Amino acid sequence: MNPFTYARPDSVDSALDELKAQPNARLIGGGTNLIDLMKENIEHPTRLVDVNRLPLGGISELPDGGLRLGATVTNAETAYNALVTARYPLLSETILAGASPQLRNMATNGGNLFQRTRCYYFYDTAMPCNKREPGSGCAAIGGYNRIHAILGTEGSENQPTACIATYPSDMAVALAALEAVVQVTGSNGERSIAFADFHRLPGNEPWRDNTLEPGEIVTSIDLPAKGFNQHHTYLKLRDRASYAFALVSVAVGLEMEGNSVTDARIALGGVAHKPWRKPEAEQLLIGREATPDNFRLVAENLLAGAKGYGHNTFKIDLAKRAIIRALGEAMRSKV
Amino acid sequence: MTYIGQPVKRVDGRDKVTGKAKYAAEFNVPDLTYGYVISGTIAKGKITRIDSSKALALPGVLTVFTHENRPHTAWFDMSYKDQDAPPGSPFRPLHDAKIKYSGQPVALVVAETFELARYAASLVEVSYDEETHETDLEAHLSEGREPSIGMATLIKPLPPKPRGDADAAMAQAPVSIKAHHVHGPQHHNPMEMFGTTVVYEGEKKGKPYFTIYDKTQGAPNSQLYVKQIFGLSLDQVRVISPYVGGGFGSGLRPQYQLFLAVMAAKELKRSVRVTLTRQQMFTFGHRPQTVQDVELGAAADGTITALKHGAIAATSQFEDYTEVVVNWSGMLYDVPDATLEYKLKSLDLYSPLDMRAPGGVTGDHAIETAMDALAYELNMDPVELRLKNYSEKDWTEDDKPFSSKELRECFRQGAERFGWASRNPEPRATKRGDVLVGWGMATGIWDASRMFARAEALLTVNGKLRVSSATADIGTGTYTIMTQIAADTMGMPIEDVIFRLGDTDMPMAPIQGGSWTASTVGSAVKQVCEDLKKTLFKLARKSSQSPFHNADFKEVIFRNGQMALRENPSIAMSLTDIVSLNGGRAVSETSTSMPNPLELKKYSRHTHSAAFVEVEVDEDLGTVTVTRAVSAIAAGKILNPRTARSQIIGGMVWGISHALQEDSKMDHRYGRFMNHNLAEYHMPVCADIHDLDVIFVEEHDEIVNPLGAKGIGEIGLVAMPAAIANAVFHATGKRIYDLPITIDRVLY
C-alpha cells in the first residue's frame, strides 16, 4: 500500500474539486473493497476522498412513485429500510444474500456499484491481467476460472477475448432487474445513467468496469415505481451457504394475472462483466403461462451464445437450472 | 472434589474473549521495527537480480535482506531440522538465488513502521530466470517412489509388508469393488496468521540475548531451531507462546517468518516483528494432494477376503513428507490377503505439513466409502458389514491387541441417537419436499500416542499451586484440563491452581500435535503433583511434634487443600501450613514423565469413532447440506466433556469443510495456488453448520497412560468426510469419489 492523503469534504462541489485536482484520487465510502485492493497493491490512489460527509444520505420517495437511495446509505440500512422491504423486497433480499453483516454495515450503495472483480488473477500482481495491467494478457483464460464469465466475453474483430472477469455484486443484480437509474454529478453537471448502461462488457478495454467519466460522482440510485413486490426471488448458488460470491445468481421480478405473466424481469449475476439482462428473453414470457416449459425457453434464450472456459463451463447449464428454479419460486406469490 | 471428568469452563476463556490474551504479533516493545516479506512469483528458476534501491531510498527503511546480503547461518542441514522435519534438506529462507516453489520468500524489508515496510516492499524489483516446473501430481501418477526413512517415519510408520496374495484373493472374491480418489491440497489457514516478535535484549559479555514471541505449537521447537541456525546457546534464546490462534499442524514446524525475524534482529541489533499476510499463509506447508486406489473383495456373507489400498502423494523436491494414509485400512479390517502401498512424487512445491488428522482423513475417506460401496454390492447394512469385519487385533502391527476399543459401542449408541434403524437403504428413495435426503455412516480411527514430557509444580507460601510445562494450547483446552488434573491430584480447589505453558523457561514438552498432549503433558502434570505431594509429606512429618511424624505416605490423603490421615481425617494440616515449614520459601518439584515403551509396544493404541450423517441434496441445483450429524467417540477417559465436545464439534465442522468445500486450487501453468485468500478458499460459515451431536462412549484403558485418557484433537474429523460422501450416495445414487463434493461434481 502506497502513502496517500485523505480529505473529507462536506459538499459535492468540494468533492468534485478534489477529484479534479488529483486525477489519481479515489472516492471512499465504506472502503470494504478499496482498502483490500490497496493492501494487495492493485489500487494506488494518492488521495482518498471520503464521501461520508457529503449530503447524499437518506432514502426518500420520488414524485413518480419511485424511491431514491442515497449514495452514502449503507447496504444494511437499505436492506432493512421499511419502504424498501415493503415495495422492493427483491432488492432487500438480494443485498442480504451478499457479504456479511459486518461488511453490509460498512458498505455503501454508491460503493457497491464500484466493487471490482474477484478474479484470482486480477488479485495476484504476480499474474498477467488485462484488467489490472492493460496488455499483459488474461491468465484466467486457460487457467483456473471457476468463478469466471460465460456471457459477453467476445472480443472485438481485431482482438481476441481480453478478459473473462465477472462483476461480483449481488445488489446490482436486483438493481438491473428493477431498472434502477444511477444519478451522477460531474463538472459538466448532472446526468442519469440507465442501470443497463452503467456497467459495461470488457470489450478491448477490460480495465473499464463502468461508464462513469473521470471526475464524476454517483449521488443516488433511483428505483422506478414498479417494485415487483408480489412475485420476486433472488436465487444465489455458491460454494458455501453464506459469505461467498455467486457462481450463478438470478434476480426475478414478475407481474402476474392468474397463471399468466404480464411483466417479467430476469437478471443474472456471476456470469458476466455486468449484471446480465436480455429483454428479448423476458418477452418470451410476457403474455404467456408460467409453466416449466416456458421457463425453459427463457433460460435457453438467456444463455444462448454462452461460452465456457473449462472450469466454469458447468455454469452454463447451472445458470439455466437456476433460472427455471427462480422463475418457479417467483411465480408462487410472495408478499 | 473431583474436577477430572467435569465440564469445567475454560480457565483462559475470559482472557480470550476480553482481548487480554496476547498472541505472538501483539507483544509490543519500544523501538520495534517491522519486517515485510517479499514473495517470489515463479515456481522454479533463479533470481537474476534484486533491485532494492528505491526501497532503501525511503527514510525509515533500515535494510532489505536478500540472498545476496543475508548474514551467515549454520552450514549443515542438520541444524535446520526441527521436531517435525521430514527426511531431506529443510528449506532455508534467502539461502541462495534458487527458486524452489512459487511464493518462496525472496527478500525481507525492515523499516520503522509496518506500513512503510509494506510500501517499500512494493518498490523492490526482482528478476528471474525461469525453468520448467512440475506441480501436477495427476500427470505423474506412474512415477511414484518409495519414501525416504527418517525420524518422522518412526512416528508415522510406512505401510506394513503385503500379507498373503491380495490379487489372487481379489480374483476369487464373489463380490468386489474398486475406486479411484483424488484429493486436492489444502492449507491450514488458522485465524491467526504466522507472526514473530523478536525482542532484542541487548548484549551481555559480547553475547546477544533474544526473547521471541512466536506462533508455534511448541516453543522448545522454535528455540532449538533458532539456537542451531544462528549459532546461539539456549540461554540466549527464550521463546514464549502463551496463546495460539489456531494451529491445526501448521505450527508444528518453525515457519520462515521466525527465521527472518531473528536474522534481522540479530543483524540490526533491534527488536523486529515479522507477520505474514493471509496470501502468504499459502506459501508454506499444506495437506498434500493425494491420489488413492482402493479395492475390496468379499465373500457373499460379507467377510472381507481381499484388500488393496494404494496412495501416491505429492511432496517437495527437498523433503520427503509422509503421512499415514493406507495403514488405517489394515488397522480397521483384519483382512487375510492385503496389500497396502504408499508412494511419493517430488514436485516443485513447498513440503507438505501435518494438517489435522494428516493422512487419516484422507485414507479413511477412501476405505470407508469403499466399505459403503461394498455394503451396497452385498445388499447389507453398512453398520452390519463393519460389525461382520470387526477387528480385535491390529495386523499392521504384528497382530497386537488394542489397548481398548469400544467401537462396537460407538456404532450402537451412534446409530441409536441418529435413528439409523429407520433408514430405507434404497438410494434416492427418501425425500423431504423436493430435496433428496441421504443417510450415511463411517468408522474413524486415530492414534492414541504418548510422548515424554516434563512439568514443574510449585506451591507458594500462600498455598497456591502453579504448574507449568512448555507445551502449547492451540485452542484445544490444554490450560483447562491441566488445571483440572493438577487440582485433582493435589486435592486442591481449582481456584487455587494455575497452569502455565508456552515458555522455554518451563520444563520441556514436545510439540503439540498428533493428539498426544492430553496424554503426554497430562501424565507429566499428574506425575509432578504426585512428587510434590511426597515432598510436602516429608516436610510435614519432619518435626517430632508433627501429627504425621510416624505416618507413612500411603497413610495420608490430599483433599480440600489439606493433607490428612486416611484413617483419621480429623488429623490434618493445610497445605499452606505445610509450606510455612519451608522457611518462608515455596516448595517445588520438577518431574519427567516417561511412557514405558516396552509395555506400550505390546498394544495397538487408538481412538475410534462412528459418524452418522444426514444430507439434503437439491438435485436440480447440485447443492448439498449436512442437516445433522452424530459422532460417537471412544477415546478413553474424557477429562472435560465441555472442551472435549468443542474439540469433536470442531473436527466435525472440519469434516464438512473437507468433504464439501476446502480445496487449494493450483494453476499448473504457473505452479501457483490461485485462491489464496479466505474469500475464495472456502471453509464453512455458521450458515453451513446445522445439528451436530457428540457422544462419548465409556472406554476404560489402563495402558495408554495413568489418566486413561486418549487425545481427541483428530478423531472428530476422521470419519466425517466418508460419512458425508456415503450420505450423498444414499441421497442421489451417485458415487462421487473426489473431494470436495461441489455443486458441479453433484450435477455432472
PDB file of N, CA and C in Angstrom, chain A residues 1-3 39-41 118 120-121 124 126-128 139 141-144 146-147 235 237-245 247 314 317-318 321-322 325, chain B residues 41 115 118-119 122 279 618-621 623 660-661 665 667 669-670 672 674-685 687-688 742-744 747-748:
ATOM      1  N   MET A   1       0.847  -1.195   0.000  1.00  0.00           N
ATOM      2  CA  MET A   1       0.000   0.000   0.000  1.00  0.00           C
ATOM      3  C   MET A   1       0.877   1.239   0.000  1.00  0.00           C
ATOM      4  N   ASN A   2       0.573   2.153  -0.937  1.00  0.00           N
ATOM      5  CA  ASN A   2       1.394   3.357  -1.041  1.00  0.00           C
ATOM      6  C   ASN A   2       0.888   4.442  -0.090  1.00  0.00           C
ATOM      7  N   PRO A   3       1.716   5.419   0.244  1.00  0.00           N
ATOM      8  CA  PRO A   3       1.259   6.520   1.082  1.00  0.00           C
ATOM      9  C   PRO A   3       0.204   7.326   0.325  1.00  0.00           C
ATOM     10  N   LYS A  39      -4.200  -2.729  -0.144  1.00  0.00           N
ATOM     11  CA  LYS A  39      -3.277  -3.621   0.573  1.00  0.00           C
ATOM     12  C   LYS A  39      -2.641  -4.627  -0.363  1.00  0.00           C
ATOM     13  N   GLU A  40      -3.384  -5.019  -1.366  1.00  0.00           N
ATOM     14  CA  GLU A  40      -2.865  -6.027  -2.289  1.00  0.00           C
ATOM     15  C   GLU A  40      -2.124  -5.391  -3.452  1.00  0.00           C
ATOM     16  N   ASN A  41      -1.928  -4.088  -3.360  1.00  0.00           N
ATOM     17  CA  ASN A  41      -1.089  -3.427  -4.348  1.00  0.00           C
ATOM     18  C   ASN A  41      -1.728  -3.359  -5.733  1.00  0.00           C
ATOM     19  N   ARG A 118     -13.658 -10.419  -8.521  1.00  0.00           N
ATOM     20  CA  ARG A 118     -12.935 -11.316  -7.611  1.00  0.00           C
ATOM     21  C   ARG A 118     -11.990 -12.244  -8.372  1.00  0.00           C
ATOM     22  N   TYR A 120      -9.182 -14.351  -9.532  1.00  0.00           N
ATOM     23  CA  TYR A 120      -7.958 -14.691  -8.779  1.00  0.00           C
ATOM     24  C   TYR A 120      -6.733 -14.003  -9.381  1.00  0.00           C
ATOM     25  N   TYR A 121      -6.730 -13.894 -10.692  1.00  0.00           N
ATOM     26  CA  TYR A 121      -5.539 -13.374 -11.383  1.00  0.00           C
ATOM     27  C   TYR A 121      -5.472 -11.852 -11.275  1.00  0.00           C
ATOM     28  N   ASP A 124      -3.836 -11.059  -7.955  1.00  0.00           N
ATOM     29  CA  ASP A 124      -2.460 -11.521  -7.718  1.00  0.00           C
ATOM     30  C   ASP A 124      -1.540 -10.782  -8.679  1.00  0.00           C
ATOM     31  N   ALA A 126       1.392 -10.978  -9.301  1.00  0.00           N
ATOM     32  CA  ALA A 126       2.415 -11.774  -9.997  1.00  0.00           C
ATOM     33  C   ALA A 126       1.892 -12.323 -11.319  1.00  0.00           C
ATOM     34  N   MET A 127       0.598 -12.195 -11.539  1.00  0.00           N
ATOM     35  CA  MET A 127      -0.041 -12.810 -12.690  1.00  0.00           C
ATOM     36  C   MET A 127      -0.379 -11.771 -13.755  1.00  0.00           C
ATOM     37  N   PRO A 128      -0.392 -12.196 -15.012  1.00  0.00           N
ATOM     38  CA  PRO A 128      -0.861 -11.283 -16.061  1.00  0.00           C
ATOM     39  C   PRO A 128      -2.346 -10.994 -15.857  1.00  0.00           C
ATOM     40  N   ALA A 139      -4.749 -14.296 -17.716  1.00  0.00           N
ATOM     41  CA  ALA A 139      -4.317 -15.611 -17.235  1.00  0.00           C
ATOM     42  C   ALA A 139      -5.501 -16.505 -16.901  1.00  0.00           C
ATOM     43  N   ILE A 141      -8.000 -17.140 -18.765  1.00  0.00           N
ATOM     44  CA  ILE A 141      -8.292 -17.970 -19.944  1.00  0.00           C
ATOM     45  C   ILE A 141      -7.235 -19.061 -19.984  1.00  0.00           C
ATOM     46  N   GLY A 142      -7.673 -20.293 -19.903  1.00  0.00           N
ATOM     47  CA  GLY A 142      -6.727 -21.403 -19.850  1.00  0.00           C
ATOM     48  C   GLY A 142      -6.254 -21.693 -18.448  1.00  0.00           C
ATOM     49  N   GLY A 143      -6.708 -20.916 -17.484  1.00  0.00           N
ATOM     50  CA  GLY A 143      -6.299 -21.130 -16.093  1.00  0.00           C
ATOM     51  C   GLY A 143      -7.446 -21.634 -15.251  1.00  0.00           C
ATOM     52  N   TYR A 144      -7.376 -21.322 -13.958  1.00  0.00           N
ATOM     53  CA  TYR A 144      -8.419 -21.751 -13.037  1.00  0.00           C
ATOM     54  C   TYR A 144      -9.512 -20.689 -13.064  1.00  0.00           C
ATOM     55  N   ARG A 146     -13.091 -21.019 -12.344  1.00  0.00           N
ATOM     56  CA  ARG A 146     -14.387 -21.470 -11.811  1.00  0.00           C
ATOM     57  C   ARG A 146     -15.385 -20.325 -11.653  1.00  0.00           C
ATOM     58  N   ILE A 147     -14.922 -19.164 -11.239  1.00  0.00           N
ATOM     59  CA  ILE A 147     -15.860 -18.070 -10.931  1.00  0.00           C
ATOM     60  C   ILE A 147     -15.972 -17.085 -12.092  1.00  0.00           C
ATOM     61  N   LEU A 235     -32.148 -15.939  -6.296  1.00  0.00           N
ATOM     62  CA  LEU A 235     -31.556 -17.263  -6.057  1.00  0.00           C
ATOM     63  C   LEU A 235     -30.059 -17.156  -6.297  1.00  0.00           C
ATOM     64  N   LEU A 237     -26.475 -19.225  -6.101  1.00  0.00           N
ATOM     65  CA  LEU A 237     -25.773 -20.506  -5.949  1.00  0.00           C
ATOM     66  C   LEU A 237     -24.298 -20.225  -5.742  1.00  0.00           C
ATOM     67  N   ARG A 238     -23.749 -20.873  -4.719  1.00  0.00           N
ATOM     68  CA  ARG A 238     -22.370 -20.568  -4.343  1.00  0.00           C
ATOM     69  C   ARG A 238     -21.751 -21.771  -3.661  1.00  0.00           C
ATOM     70  N   ASP A 239     -20.462 -21.680  -3.384  1.00  0.00           N
ATOM     71  CA  ASP A 239     -19.742 -22.833  -2.845  1.00  0.00           C
ATOM     72  C   ASP A 239     -19.875 -22.986  -1.334  1.00  0.00           C
ATOM     73  N   ARG A 240     -20.477 -22.043  -0.665  1.00  0.00           N
ATOM     74  CA  ARG A 240     -20.898 -22.259   0.723  1.00  0.00           C
ATOM     75  C   ARG A 240     -22.147 -21.433   0.968  1.00  0.00           C
ATOM     76  N   ALA A 241     -22.781 -21.660   2.114  1.00  0.00           N
ATOM     77  CA  ALA A 241     -24.136 -21.138   2.298  1.00  0.00           C
ATOM     78  C   ALA A 241     -24.185 -19.635   2.509  1.00  0.00           C
ATOM     79  N   SER A 242     -23.088 -19.040   2.915  1.00  0.00           N
ATOM     80  CA  SER A 242     -23.063 -17.594   3.102  1.00  0.00           C
ATOM     81  C   SER A 242     -21.638 -17.124   2.902  1.00  0.00           C
ATOM     82  N   TYR A 243     -21.473 -15.816   2.752  1.00  0.00           N
ATOM     83  CA  TYR A 243     -20.148 -15.224   2.644  1.00  0.00           C
ATOM     84  C   TYR A 243     -19.317 -15.873   1.532  1.00  0.00           C
ATOM     85  N   ALA A 244     -19.963 -15.992   0.377  1.00  0.00           N
ATOM     86  CA  ALA A 244     -19.246 -16.449  -0.810  1.00  0.00           C
ATOM     87  C   ALA A 244     -19.881 -15.737  -1.997  1.00  0.00           C
ATOM     88  N   PHE A 245     -19.081 -15.434  -2.985  1.00  0.00           N
ATOM     89  CA  PHE A 245     -19.610 -14.795  -4.178  1.00  0.00           C
ATOM     90  C   PHE A 245     -20.369 -15.833  -5.002  1.00  0.00           C
ATOM     91  N   LEU A 247     -21.643 -18.247  -7.827  1.00  0.00           N
ATOM     92  CA  LEU A 247     -21.250 -18.930  -9.060  1.00  0.00           C
ATOM     93  C   LEU A 247     -22.219 -18.473 -10.151  1.00  0.00           C
ATOM     94  N   PHE A 314     -19.469 -25.592 -16.480  1.00  0.00           N
ATOM     95  CA  PHE A 314     -20.673 -26.115 -15.819  1.00  0.00           C
ATOM     96  C   PHE A 314     -21.690 -25.015 -15.525  1.00  0.00           C
ATOM     97  N   ASP A 317     -25.010 -24.642 -17.881  1.00  0.00           N
ATOM     98  CA  ASP A 317     -26.185 -25.445 -17.553  1.00  0.00           C
ATOM     99  C   ASP A 317     -26.737 -25.062 -16.180  1.00  0.00           C
ATOM    100  N   LEU A 318     -25.823 -24.783 -15.250  1.00  0.00           N
ATOM    101  CA  LEU A 318     -26.268 -24.411 -13.900  1.00  0.00           C
ATOM    102  C   LEU A 318     -27.124 -23.150 -13.943  1.00  0.00           C
ATOM    103  N   ARG A 321     -30.608 -23.998 -15.013  1.00  0.00           N
ATOM    104  CA  ARG A 321     -31.349 -24.620 -13.915  1.00  0.00           C
ATOM    105  C   ARG A 321     -31.787 -23.571 -12.895  1.00  0.00           C
ATOM    106  N   ALA A 322     -30.868 -22.630 -12.636  1.00  0.00           N
ATOM    107  CA  ALA A 322     -31.163 -21.597 -11.640  1.00  0.00           C
ATOM    108  C   ALA A 322     -32.296 -20.696 -12.115  1.00  0.00           C
ATOM    109  N   ARG A 325     -35.601 -22.545 -11.764  1.00  0.00           N
ATOM    110  CA  ARG A 325     -35.992 -22.613 -10.354  1.00  0.00           C
ATOM    111  C   ARG A 325     -36.480 -21.254  -9.850  1.00  0.00           C
TER     112      ARG A 325
ATOM    113  N   THR B  41       7.547 -15.030  -7.392  1.00  0.00           N
ATOM    114  CA  THR B  41       6.407 -15.138  -8.296  1.00  0.00           C
ATOM    115  C   THR B  41       6.525 -16.300  -9.279  1.00  0.00           C
ATOM    116  N   GLU B 115       3.669  -0.112   7.906  1.00  0.00           N
ATOM    117  CA  GLU B 115       3.140   0.448   6.667  1.00  0.00           C
ATOM    118  C   GLU B 115       4.273   0.828   5.715  1.00  0.00           C
ATOM    119  N   ARG B 118       5.798  -2.319   4.231  1.00  0.00           N
ATOM    120  CA  ARG B 118       4.927  -2.885   3.202  1.00  0.00           C
ATOM    121  C   ARG B 118       5.027  -2.073   1.903  1.00  0.00           C
ATOM    122  N   TYR B 119       5.032  -0.768   2.040  1.00  0.00           N
ATOM    123  CA  TYR B 119       5.148   0.074   0.842  1.00  0.00           C
ATOM    124  C   TYR B 119       6.517  -0.123   0.182  1.00  0.00           C
ATOM    125  N   SER B 122       6.868  -3.019  -2.028  1.00  0.00           N
ATOM    126  CA  SER B 122       6.270  -2.923  -3.363  1.00  0.00           C
ATOM    127  C   SER B 122       7.216  -2.253  -4.356  1.00  0.00           C
ATOM    128  N   GLN B 279      -2.353 -14.045   2.241  1.00  0.00           N
ATOM    129  CA  GLN B 279      -1.883 -14.629   0.977  1.00  0.00           C
ATOM    130  C   GLN B 279      -0.629 -15.468   1.220  1.00  0.00           C
ATOM    131  N   ASP B 618     -30.179 -30.983  -3.180  1.00  0.00           N
ATOM    132  CA  ASP B 618     -31.093 -30.402  -4.160  1.00  0.00           C
ATOM    133  C   ASP B 618     -30.557 -30.808  -5.527  1.00  0.00           C
ATOM    134  N   GLU B 619     -31.174 -31.805  -6.076  1.00  0.00           N
ATOM    135  CA  GLU B 619     -30.594 -32.429  -7.260  1.00  0.00           C
ATOM    136  C   GLU B 619     -30.638 -31.538  -8.492  1.00  0.00           C
ATOM    137  N   ASP B 620     -31.586 -30.627  -8.539  1.00  0.00           N
ATOM    138  CA  ASP B 620     -31.647 -29.716  -9.676  1.00  0.00           C
ATOM    139  C   ASP B 620     -30.499 -28.726  -9.658  1.00  0.00           C
ATOM    140  N   LEU B 621     -30.099 -28.314  -8.467  1.00  0.00           N
ATOM    141  CA  LEU B 621     -29.097 -27.247  -8.355  1.00  0.00           C
ATOM    142  C   LEU B 621     -27.752 -27.747  -7.849  1.00  0.00           C
ATOM    143  N   THR B 623     -26.783 -28.600  -4.843  1.00  0.00           N
ATOM    144  CA  THR B 623     -26.326 -28.185  -3.515  1.00  0.00           C
ATOM    145  C   THR B 623     -26.487 -29.309  -2.491  1.00  0.00           C
ATOM    146  N   LEU B 660     -16.939 -30.971   1.565  1.00  0.00           N
ATOM    147  CA  LEU B 660     -17.769 -30.147   0.682  1.00  0.00           C
ATOM    148  C   LEU B 660     -17.098 -28.882   0.167  1.00  0.00           C
ATOM    149  N   GLN B 661     -16.036 -28.413   0.793  1.00  0.00           N
ATOM    150  CA  GLN B 661     -15.586 -27.065   0.440  1.00  0.00           C
ATOM    151  C   GLN B 661     -14.091 -26.882   0.179  1.00  0.00           C
ATOM    152  N   LYS B 665      -6.500 -24.406  -5.015  1.00  0.00           N
ATOM    153  CA  LYS B 665      -6.506 -24.604  -6.456  1.00  0.00           C
ATOM    154  C   LYS B 665      -5.222 -24.088  -7.085  1.00  0.00           C
ATOM    155  N   ASP B 667      -2.840 -23.359 -10.367  1.00  0.00           N
ATOM    156  CA  ASP B 667      -2.733 -23.201 -11.810  1.00  0.00           C
ATOM    157  C   ASP B 667      -1.383 -23.791 -12.202  1.00  0.00           C
ATOM    158  N   ARG B 669       0.103 -24.082 -14.894  1.00  0.00           N
ATOM    159  CA  ARG B 669       0.932 -23.330 -15.850  1.00  0.00           C
ATOM    160  C   ARG B 669       1.930 -22.444 -15.103  1.00  0.00           C
ATOM    161  N   TYR B 670       1.487 -21.955 -13.951  1.00  0.00           N
ATOM    162  CA  TYR B 670       2.349 -21.076 -13.152  1.00  0.00           C
ATOM    163  C   TYR B 670       2.896 -21.783 -11.910  1.00  0.00           C
ATOM    164  N   ARG B 672       1.307 -22.272  -9.167  1.00  0.00           N
ATOM    165  CA  ARG B 672       0.962 -21.347  -8.084  1.00  0.00           C
ATOM    166  C   ARG B 672      -0.466 -21.606  -7.613  1.00  0.00           C
ATOM    167  N   MET B 674      -3.914 -20.418  -6.590  1.00  0.00           N
ATOM    168  CA  MET B 674      -4.563 -19.190  -7.047  1.00  0.00           C
ATOM    169  C   MET B 674      -5.640 -18.648  -6.107  1.00  0.00           C
ATOM    170  N   ASN B 675      -6.311 -19.509  -5.354  1.00  0.00           N
ATOM    171  CA  ASN B 675      -7.392 -18.995  -4.485  1.00  0.00           C
ATOM    172  C   ASN B 675      -6.829 -18.682  -3.096  1.00  0.00           C
ATOM    173  N   HIS B 676      -5.754 -17.890  -3.078  1.00  0.00           N
ATOM    174  CA  HIS B 676      -5.027 -17.682  -1.823  1.00  0.00           C
ATOM    175  C   HIS B 676      -5.590 -16.550  -0.982  1.00  0.00           C
ATOM    176  N   ASN B 677      -6.848 -16.625  -0.638  1.00  0.00           N
ATOM    177  CA  ASN B 677      -7.434 -15.740   0.369  1.00  0.00           C
ATOM    178  C   ASN B 677      -8.708 -16.389   0.887  1.00  0.00           C
ATOM    179  N   LEU B 678      -9.248 -15.850   1.983  1.00  0.00           N
ATOM    180  CA  LEU B 678     -10.381 -16.530   2.620  1.00  0.00           C
ATOM    181  C   LEU B 678     -11.712 -16.258   1.929  1.00  0.00           C
ATOM    182  N   ALA B 679     -11.730 -15.357   0.956  1.00  0.00           N
ATOM    183  CA  ALA B 679     -12.957 -15.191   0.174  1.00  0.00           C
ATOM    184  C   ALA B 679     -13.103 -16.344  -0.815  1.00  0.00           C
ATOM    185  N   GLU B 680     -11.987 -16.804  -1.342  1.00  0.00           N
ATOM    186  CA  GLU B 680     -12.052 -17.815  -2.404  1.00  0.00           C
ATOM    187  C   GLU B 680     -11.630 -19.210  -1.946  1.00  0.00           C
ATOM    188  N   TYR B 681     -10.881 -19.299  -0.827  1.00  0.00           N
ATOM    189  CA  TYR B 681     -10.588 -20.609  -0.229  1.00  0.00           C
ATOM    190  C   TYR B 681     -11.683 -20.841   0.793  1.00  0.00           C
ATOM    191  N   HIS B 682     -12.612 -21.727   0.448  1.00  0.00           N
ATOM    192  CA  HIS B 682     -13.811 -21.831   1.277  1.00  0.00           C
ATOM    193  C   HIS B 682     -13.657 -22.797   2.423  1.00  0.00           C
ATOM    194  N   MET B 683     -14.173 -22.384   3.561  1.00  0.00           N
ATOM    195  CA  MET B 683     -14.423 -23.278   4.679  1.00  0.00           C
ATOM    196  C   MET B 683     -15.750 -22.833   5.269  1.00  0.00           C
ATOM    197  N   PRO B 684     -16.406 -23.696   6.034  1.00  0.00           N
ATOM    198  CA  PRO B 684     -17.790 -23.403   6.400  1.00  0.00           C
ATOM    199  C   PRO B 684     -17.945 -22.134   7.225  1.00  0.00           C
ATOM    200  N   VAL B 685     -19.078 -21.485   7.056  1.00  0.00           N
ATOM    201  CA  VAL B 685     -19.515 -20.410   7.932  1.00  0.00           C
ATOM    202  C   VAL B 685     -20.712 -20.954   8.727  1.00  0.00           C
ATOM    203  N   ALA B 687     -23.758 -20.560   8.590  1.00  0.00           N
ATOM    204  CA  ALA B 687     -24.917 -20.967   7.792  1.00  0.00           C
ATOM    205  C   ALA B 687     -24.763 -22.370   7.206  1.00  0.00           C
ATOM    206  N   ASP B 688     -23.537 -22.893   7.176  1.00  0.00           N
ATOM    207  CA  ASP B 688     -23.333 -24.249   6.653  1.00  0.00           C
ATOM    208  C   ASP B 688     -23.509 -25.318   7.730  1.00  0.00           C
ATOM    209  N   THR B 742     -18.489 -30.573  -4.693  1.00  0.00           N
ATOM    210  CA  THR B 742     -19.042 -29.257  -5.007  1.00  0.00           C
ATOM    211  C   THR B 742     -20.239 -29.411  -5.955  1.00  0.00           C
ATOM    212  N   ILE B 743     -20.945 -28.322  -6.154  1.00  0.00           N
ATOM    213  CA  ILE B 743     -22.149 -28.304  -6.997  1.00  0.00           C
ATOM    214  C   ILE B 743     -21.907 -28.999  -8.339  1.00  0.00           C
ATOM    215  N   ASP B 744     -20.796 -28.668  -8.985  1.00  0.00           N
ATOM    216  CA  ASP B 744     -20.540 -29.225 -10.313  1.00  0.00           C
ATOM    217  C   ASP B 744     -20.305 -30.732 -10.252  1.00  0.00           C
ATOM    218  N   LEU B 747     -23.715 -32.395 -10.009  1.00  0.00           N
ATOM    219  CA  LEU B 747     -24.545 -32.311 -11.217  1.00  0.00           C
ATOM    220  C   LEU B 747     -23.967 -33.066 -12.402  1.00  0.00           C
ATOM    221  N   TYR B 748     -22.636 -33.060 -12.548  1.00  0.00           N
ATOM    222  CA  TYR B 748     -22.085 -33.563 -13.818  1.00  0.00           C
ATOM    223  C   TYR B 748     -21.031 -34.645 -13.629  1.00  0.00           C
TER     224      TYR B 748
END
